[in-house]
Every structure is written in C-alpha cells, then in structure tokens.
PDB file of C-alpha atoms in Angstrom:
ATOM      1  CA  ARG A1423      57.855  21.644  42.987  1.00  0.00           C
ATOM      2  CA  ASP A1424      59.930  22.924  39.678  1.00  0.00           C
ATOM      3  CA  ALA A1425      58.249  20.460  37.867  1.00  0.00           C
ATOM      4  CA  ASP A1426      54.959  21.821  38.906  1.00  0.00           C
ATOM      5  CA  ILE A1427      55.991  25.211  37.995  1.00  0.00           C
ATOM      6  CA  SER A1428      57.443  24.321  34.797  1.00  0.00           C
ATOM      7  CA  ASN A1429      53.992  22.785  33.732  1.00  0.00           C
ATOM      8  CA  LYS A1430      52.007  25.653  34.977  1.00  0.00           C
ATOM      9  CA  CYS A1431      54.378  28.171  32.386  1.00  0.00           C
ATOM     10  CA  GLN A1432      53.572  25.677  29.664  1.00  0.00           C
ATOM     11  CA  ILE A1433      49.889  25.587  30.094  1.00  0.00           C
ATOM     12  CA  MET A1434      49.910  29.013  30.512  1.00  0.00           C
ATOM     13  CA  ILE A1435      51.806  29.962  27.161  1.00  0.00           C
ATOM     14  CA  ASP A1436      49.960  27.044  25.240  1.00  0.00           C
ATOM     15  CA  SER A1437      46.552  28.489  26.337  1.00  0.00           C
ATOM     16  CA  LYS A1438      47.636  32.179  26.353  1.00  0.00           C
ATOM     17  CA  PHE A1439      50.499  32.827  23.920  1.00  0.00           C
ATOM     18  CA  PRO A1440      50.192  30.625  20.940  1.00  0.00           C
ATOM     19  CA  GLU A1441      51.847  33.401  18.800  1.00  0.00           C
ATOM     20  CA  LEU A1442      55.131  33.076  20.584  1.00  0.00           C
ATOM     21  CA  ASP A1443      58.466  31.619  18.856  1.00  0.00           C
ATOM     22  CA  ASN A1444      58.173  27.809  19.384  1.00  0.00           C
ATOM     23  CA  HIS A1445      62.049  27.559  19.079  1.00  0.00           C
ATOM     24  CA  ARG A1446      62.419  29.458  22.358  1.00  0.00           C
ATOM     25  CA  ILE A1447      59.572  27.927  24.280  1.00  0.00           C
ATOM     26  CA  SER A1448      61.902  25.763  26.351  1.00  0.00           C
ATOM     27  CA  THR A1449      63.961  28.428  27.090  1.00  0.00           C
ATOM     28  CA  LEU A1450      61.520  30.713  28.403  1.00  0.00           C
ATOM     29  CA  ILE A1451      59.809  28.147  30.526  1.00  0.00           C
ATOM     30  CA  SER A1452      63.264  27.450  32.122  1.00  0.00           C
ATOM     31  CA  LEU A1453      63.958  30.936  32.558  1.00  0.00           C
ATOM     32  CA  MET A1454      60.533  31.265  34.242  1.00  0.00           C
ATOM     33  CA  LYS A1455      60.635  28.170  36.409  1.00  0.00           C
ATOM     34  CA  THR A1456      63.988  29.199  37.647  1.00  0.00           C
ATOM     35  CA  THR A1457      62.500  32.703  38.430  1.00  0.00           C
ATOM     36  CA  LEU A1458      59.763  31.902  40.106  1.00  0.00           C
ATOM     37  CA  SER A1459      61.062  29.170  42.104  1.00  0.00           C
ATOM     38  CA  TYR A1460      63.842  31.994  43.454  1.00  0.00           C
ATOM     39  CA  TYR A1461      61.018  34.372  44.300  1.00  0.00           C
ATOM     40  CA  GLU A1462      59.067  31.696  45.807  1.00  0.00           C
ATOM     41  CA  VAL A1463      61.698  30.889  48.289  1.00  0.00           C
ATOM     42  CA  LEU A1464      62.870  34.531  48.785  1.00  0.00           C
ATOM     43  CA  SER A1465      59.470  35.575  49.824  1.00  0.00           C
ATOM     44  CA  GLN A1466      58.218  32.684  51.610  1.00  0.00           C
ATOM     45  CA  ARG A1467      55.129  32.564  50.040  1.00  0.00           C
ATOM     46  CA  ASP A1468      53.305  30.415  47.822  1.00  0.00           C
ATOM     47  CA  LEU A1469      53.100  31.454  44.091  1.00  0.00           C
ATOM     48  CA  GLU A1470      49.601  32.992  42.590  1.00  0.00           C
ATOM     49  CA  GLU A1471      48.544  32.921  38.994  1.00  0.00           C
ATOM     50  CA  VAL A1472      49.722  36.916  38.897  1.00  0.00           C
ATOM     51  CA  ASN A1473      53.296  35.788  39.192  1.00  0.00           C
ATOM     52  CA  TYR A1474      53.235  33.783  36.630  1.00  0.00           C
ATOM     53  CA  TYR A1475      51.544  36.540  34.494  1.00  0.00           C
ATOM     54  CA  LEU A1476      54.206  38.901  35.643  1.00  0.00           C
ATOM     55  CA  CYS A1477      57.174  36.925  35.060  1.00  0.00           C
ATOM     56  CA  LEU A1478      56.413  36.142  31.253  1.00  0.00           C
ATOM     57  CA  PRO A1479      57.207  39.387  29.635  1.00  0.00           C
ATOM     58  CA  LEU A1480      60.727  39.856  31.328  1.00  0.00           C
ATOM     59  CA  ALA A1481      61.596  36.003  30.397  1.00  0.00           C
ATOM     60  CA  HIS A1482      60.374  36.592  26.735  1.00  0.00           C
ATOM     61  CA  VAL A1483      62.540  39.718  26.448  1.00  0.00           C
ATOM     62  CA  PHE A1484      65.547  38.276  27.933  1.00  0.00           C
ATOM     63  CA  CYS A1485      65.686  34.765  26.669  1.00  0.00           C
ATOM     64  CA  ALA A1486      66.081  36.311  23.266  1.00  0.00           C
ATOM     65  CA  VAL A1487      69.610  37.429  24.105  1.00  0.00           C
ATOM     66  CA  SER A1488      70.323  35.516  26.976  1.00  0.00           C
ATOM     67  CA  THR A1489      69.811  32.089  28.442  1.00  0.00           C
ATOM     68  CA  GLU A1490      70.883  33.176  32.056  1.00  0.00           C
ATOM     69  CA  ALA A1491      68.279  33.274  34.820  1.00  0.00           C
ATOM     70  CA  SER A1492      70.268  35.481  37.033  1.00  0.00           C
ATOM     71  CA  THR A1493      69.464  38.640  34.615  1.00  0.00           C
ATOM     72  CA  VAL A1494      65.402  37.747  34.518  1.00  0.00           C
ATOM     73  CA  ILE A1495      65.709  36.966  38.288  1.00  0.00           C
ATOM     74  CA  GLU A1496      67.293  40.402  39.020  1.00  0.00           C
ATOM     75  CA  ALA A1497      64.737  42.266  36.708  1.00  0.00           C
ATOM     76  CA  TYR A1498      61.916  40.309  38.272  1.00  0.00           C
ATOM     77  CA  LEU A1499      62.633  41.056  41.996  1.00  0.00           C
ATOM     78  CA  ALA A1500      62.816  44.897  40.872  1.00  0.00           C
ATOM     79  CA  LEU A1501      59.441  44.491  39.249  1.00  0.00           C
ATOM     80  CA  MET A1502      57.597  43.238  42.310  1.00  0.00           C
ATOM     81  CA  GLU A1503      58.888  45.823  44.204  1.00  0.00           C
ATOM     82  CA  LEU A1504      57.517  48.501  41.631  1.00  0.00           C
ATOM     83  CA  PRO A1505      54.123  50.483  42.757  1.00  0.00           C
ATOM     84  CA  ARG A1506      51.401  49.004  40.803  1.00  0.00           C
ATOM     85  CA  PRO A1507      47.913  48.303  40.930  1.00  0.00           C
ATOM     86  CA  LYS A1508      47.200  45.187  43.403  1.00  0.00           C
ATOM     87  CA  TYR A1509      43.550  45.602  45.065  1.00  0.00           C
ATOM     88  CA  MET A1510      40.825  46.953  42.678  1.00  0.00           C
ATOM     89  CA  SER A1511      39.097  48.977  45.616  1.00  0.00           C
ATOM     90  CA  SER A1512      41.956  51.897  45.319  1.00  0.00           C
ATOM     91  CA  ILE A1513      41.404  52.565  41.742  1.00  0.00           C
ATOM     92  CA  THR A1514      37.392  51.895  41.350  1.00  0.00           C
ATOM     93  CA  GLU A1515      36.499  55.575  41.918  1.00  0.00           C
ATOM     94  CA  PHE A1516      39.020  56.664  39.264  1.00  0.00           C
ATOM     95  CA  LEU A1517      38.095  53.886  36.524  1.00  0.00           C
ATOM     96  CA  ALA A1518      34.655  55.141  36.615  1.00  0.00           C
ATOM     97  CA  GLU A1519      34.862  58.664  37.002  1.00  0.00           C
ATOM     98  CA  THR A1520      37.844  58.782  34.025  1.00  0.00           C
ATOM     99  CA  LEU A1521      35.499  56.902  31.632  1.00  0.00           C
ATOM    100  CA  GLU A1522      32.529  58.850  32.180  1.00  0.00           C
ATOM    101  CA  ARG A1523      34.158  62.080  31.783  1.00  0.00           C
ATOM    102  CA  VAL A1524      35.838  60.801  28.277  1.00  0.00           C
ATOM    103  CA  ASP A1525      33.141  58.711  26.985  1.00  0.00           C
ATOM    104  CA  ARG A1526      29.976  59.438  28.708  1.00  0.00           C
ATOM    105  CA  GLU A1527      27.908  57.142  25.853  1.00  0.00           C
ATOM    106  CA  LEU A1528      30.417  54.232  26.547  1.00  0.00           C
ATOM    107  CA  PHE A1529      29.939  54.709  30.619  1.00  0.00           C
ATOM    108  CA  GLU A1530      26.139  54.794  29.984  1.00  0.00           C
ATOM    109  CA  HIS A1531      26.054  51.599  27.725  1.00  0.00           C
ATOM    110  CA  ILE A1532      28.174  49.388  30.476  1.00  0.00           C
ATOM    111  CA  ALA A1533      26.013  50.992  33.336  1.00  0.00           C
ATOM    112  CA  GLN A1534      22.606  49.889  31.481  1.00  0.00           C
ATOM    113  CA  VAL A1535      24.074  46.569  30.883  1.00  0.00           C
ATOM    114  CA  ASN A1536      25.110  46.029  34.445  1.00  0.00           C
ATOM    115  CA  ALA A1537      21.595  47.354  35.544  1.00  0.00           C
ATOM    116  CA  THR A1538      19.581  44.836  33.842  1.00  0.00           C
ATOM    117  CA  ALA A1539      22.526  41.789  34.584  1.00  0.00           C
ATOM    118  CA  SER A1540      21.418  39.276  36.701  1.00  0.00           C
ATOM    119  CA  THR A1541      24.566  37.103  36.397  1.00  0.00           C
ATOM    120  CA  GLY A1542      28.231  37.341  35.705  1.00  0.00           C
ATOM    121  CA  VAL A1543      30.838  40.016  37.084  1.00  0.00           C
ATOM    122  CA  SER A1544      27.755  42.107  37.977  1.00  0.00           C
ATOM    123  CA  SER A1545      24.565  41.106  39.956  1.00  0.00           C
ATOM    124  CA  GLY A1546      23.515  43.943  41.601  1.00  0.00           C
ATOM    125  CA  VAL A1547      26.665  45.857  41.937  1.00  0.00           C
ATOM    126  CA  THR A1548      27.141  49.758  41.467  1.00  0.00           C
ATOM    127  CA  THR A1549      28.335  50.813  37.950  1.00  0.00           C
ATOM    128  CA  GLU A1550      31.560  51.915  39.675  1.00  0.00           C
ATOM    129  CA  THR A1551      32.189  48.082  41.010  1.00  0.00           C
ATOM    130  CA  TYR A1552      31.163  46.521  37.656  1.00  0.00           C
ATOM    131  CA  ILE A1553      33.686  48.758  35.980  1.00  0.00           C
ATOM    132  CA  ALA A1554      36.309  47.653  38.212  1.00  0.00           C
ATOM    133  CA  ASN A1555      35.363  43.949  37.851  1.00  0.00           C
ATOM    134  CA  LEU A1556      35.060  44.185  34.220  1.00  0.00           C
ATOM    135  CA  LEU A1557      38.889  45.203  33.892  1.00  0.00           C
ATOM    136  CA  GLU A1558      40.237  43.445  36.948  1.00  0.00           C
ATOM    137  CA  PRO A1559      42.186  40.336  35.609  1.00  0.00           C
ATOM    138  CA  HIS A1560      43.463  42.726  33.290  1.00  0.00           C
ATOM    139  CA  ILE A1561      44.714  45.126  35.383  1.00  0.00           C
ATOM    140  CA  LEU A1562      46.272  43.216  38.129  1.00  0.00           C
ATOM    141  CA  ARG A1563      48.340  41.057  35.375  1.00  0.00           C
ATOM    142  CA  CYS A1564      49.490  44.491  33.584  1.00  0.00           C
ATOM    143  CA  PHE A1565      47.900  43.297  30.632  1.00  0.00           C
ATOM    144  CA  VAL A1566      49.733  40.192  29.949  1.00  0.00           C
ATOM    145  CA  GLY A1567      47.477  37.641  28.329  1.00  0.00           C
ATOM    146  CA  THR A1568      45.267  40.782  27.508  1.00  0.00           C
ATOM    147  CA  VAL A1569      46.971  42.373  24.676  1.00  0.00           C
ATOM    148  CA  SER A1570      49.775  40.864  21.984  1.00  0.00           C
ATOM    149  CA  MET A1571      53.011  40.361  23.426  1.00  0.00           C
ATOM    150  CA  PRO A1572      54.388  43.571  21.413  1.00  0.00           C
ATOM    151  CA  VAL A1573      51.913  46.009  22.747  1.00  0.00           C
ATOM    152  CA  CYS A1574      52.316  44.587  26.607  1.00  0.00           C
ATOM    153  CA  CYS A1575      55.902  45.275  26.053  1.00  0.00           C
ATOM    154  CA  TYR A1576      55.344  48.490  24.959  1.00  0.00           C
ATOM    155  CA  ILE A1577      52.807  49.168  27.903  1.00  0.00           C
ATOM    156  CA  TRP A1578      55.491  47.896  30.043  1.00  0.00           C
ATOM    157  CA  ASP A1579      58.061  50.370  28.762  1.00  0.00           C
ATOM    158  CA  GLN A1580      56.427  52.816  29.514  1.00  0.00           C
ATOM    159  CA  GLY A1581      55.685  51.842  33.375  1.00  0.00           C
ATOM    160  CA  LEU A1582      59.364  50.872  33.661  1.00  0.00           C
ATOM    161  CA  MET A1583      60.281  54.597  32.323  1.00  0.00           C
ATOM    162  CA  LEU A1584      58.322  56.083  35.239  1.00  0.00           C
ATOM    163  CA  GLY A1585      59.769  53.410  37.724  1.00  0.00           C
ATOM    164  CA  SER A1586      55.906  53.050  38.368  1.00  0.00           C
ATOM    165  CA  PHE A1587      52.586  51.042  37.070  1.00  0.00           C
ATOM    166  CA  ASP A1588      50.437  52.569  39.791  1.00  0.00           C
ATOM    167  CA  LYS A1589      48.847  55.078  37.634  1.00  0.00           C
ATOM    168  CA  MET A1590      49.567  54.114  33.983  1.00  0.00           C
ATOM    169  CA  ILE A1591      48.017  50.586  34.343  1.00  0.00           C
ATOM    170  CA  PRO A1592      44.709  52.315  34.930  1.00  0.00           C
ATOM    171  CA  ASN A1593      44.917  54.807  32.276  1.00  0.00           C
ATOM    172  CA  PHE A1594      45.911  52.242  30.092  1.00  0.00           C
ATOM    173  CA  ALA A1595      42.836  50.319  30.971  1.00  0.00           C
ATOM    174  CA  ILE A1596      40.770  53.130  30.169  1.00  0.00           C
ATOM    175  CA  THR A1597      42.491  53.703  26.675  1.00  0.00           C
ATOM    176  CA  ILE A1598      41.611  50.047  25.876  1.00  0.00           C
ATOM    177  CA  LEU A1599      37.755  50.521  26.328  1.00  0.00           C
ATOM    178  CA  LEU A1600      38.039  53.358  24.262  1.00  0.00           C
ATOM    179  CA  LEU A1601      39.811  51.614  21.490  1.00  0.00           C
ATOM    180  CA  LEU A1602      37.486  48.743  21.340  1.00  0.00           C
ATOM    181  CA  ARG A1603      34.507  51.265  22.191  1.00  0.00           C
ATOM    182  CA  ASP A1604      32.323  50.213  18.931  1.00  0.00           C
ATOM    183  CA  GLN A1605      32.532  46.342  19.779  1.00  0.00           C
ATOM    184  CA  LEU A1606      31.626  47.319  23.452  1.00  0.00           C
ATOM    185  CA  LEU A1607      28.615  49.453  22.199  1.00  0.00           C
ATOM    186  CA  GLU A1608      27.580  46.089  20.355  1.00  0.00           C
ATOM    187  CA  SER A1609      27.886  43.795  23.178  1.00  0.00           C
ATOM    188  CA  PRO A1610      24.279  44.056  25.086  1.00  0.00           C
ATOM    189  CA  SER A1611      25.104  41.584  28.044  1.00  0.00           C
ATOM    190  CA  THR A1612      27.746  41.273  30.755  1.00  0.00           C
ATOM    191  CA  GLN A1613      29.353  37.958  29.375  1.00  0.00           C
ATOM    192  CA  GLN A1614      29.349  39.746  25.796  1.00  0.00           C
ATOM    193  CA  LEU A1615      31.411  42.848  27.330  1.00  0.00           C
ATOM    194  CA  GLU A1616      33.603  40.301  29.407  1.00  0.00           C
ATOM    195  CA  ARG A1617      34.004  38.495  25.831  1.00  0.00           C
ATOM    196  CA  THR A1618      34.989  41.675  23.656  1.00  0.00           C
ATOM    197  CA  ILE A1619      37.616  42.624  26.170  1.00  0.00           C
ATOM    198  CA  ALA A1620      39.235  39.234  25.958  1.00  0.00           C
ATOM    199  CA  THR A1621      38.723  38.535  22.335  1.00  0.00           C
ATOM    200  CA  HIS A1622      39.498  41.699  21.039  1.00  0.00           C
ATOM    201  CA  SER A1623      42.260  43.165  23.062  1.00  0.00           C
ATOM    202  CA  SER A1624      45.038  41.206  21.469  1.00  0.00           C
ATOM    203  CA  THR A1625      44.174  42.890  18.303  1.00  0.00           C
ATOM    204  CA  ILE A1626      45.262  46.300  19.328  1.00  0.00           C
ATOM    205  CA  THR A1627      48.305  47.368  17.871  1.00  0.00           C
ATOM    206  CA  GLU A1628      51.182  49.636  18.739  1.00  0.00           C
TER     207      GLU A1628
END
C-alpha cells in the first residue's frame, strides 16, 4: 500500500508541480507517503485524491527544514480538523451572489456562456450551479495545483492564521476570477472558461 501511495504522489508532483525543487522530491514524497499512510490507518477510510493535494503544501514547507515525518503528520491532522469547504452546495449561492455584486459584467458573461452550452460542467444547470461547478476542483483542493506553490502557501497562511478555511477559500476563488477577468471575458465556451482557470491561475503572483 505504501508503494501505491508513493506512486500516486510521484505522478501528482510530476504532472501538476514540475517547478518543485528536484533535489527535494524524494524527501517530499517520503514525507507525504508516511503522513498519508498514517492518516489512512487512523481515519479508517480510503484516501481520496483531495487528501494527496492537501498534504503537499505541508510536506513541501516542512521538507525544507526537516525530514521528520512526525511534524508533517501533526500538521496534517490539525489541517483535517480545520473548517473548510467540503461540499459545494454550502457555498454555491455565496459564489454567484458575490461575483454578481463585485463584477456584473463577468457574471453575465459566464451566465451567457452557460446558457448557450451543451457540454462540459454546464448542460442545462443554473448560473449559480455552473459557477460552483467551474470552481469546484480548485476550492475543494484549497487551490493546491491551481496556483503556484508560493501563492498557495500565501493563501494557506491566511487561513491558518484565521483558524478556518471556510470563508476565506470561497473569497479567494472569487478573487482568482477577478484577476483572470480579461482572459475569462475572452473565453466564449465552457471548455475555454475551464481551460483559462486551469492554465492562467498559475501565473498569478503574490
């Protein structure tokens, strides 16, 4: 099982985080493997993809100063207890209402794309649901793999200082849409909106 966890960590890092320091990859994977294996036994639940994503920033930060897995395990267990968005239904209305209030032009553009779509994360859903679907993978992973690692760590720092990701993560999701508004307004289809968020978010700087 440990080999399987290590392999999944390796695949995720290679595909999503090619910018990470190669000299520390083996240490990073070892810390993640030990932490996730411990968490799986403790929680008595199979690991989900989101577990791997949420473990990475902690292991990344700690592997720069220590190779002791106990520190990462402790931090990861504390993270899993922090309030964070786990189900999009709890924030769907907030996302749509906030975007409409702060940038009506962008909201209406996304609504129009949704209204004319026939495939993708749309296919006849309401604008509220479509915006939530568009942001879901990024929100549930707390932006790991969406923005660069330095920006992700900055976002996490804010949440850890507040002691909750619950309100902050949805607010940052709206901020990302606003920062990418020019590219999003030039995206005329659901596929292009999804691609714009996936590819341009990594260019956002602190």
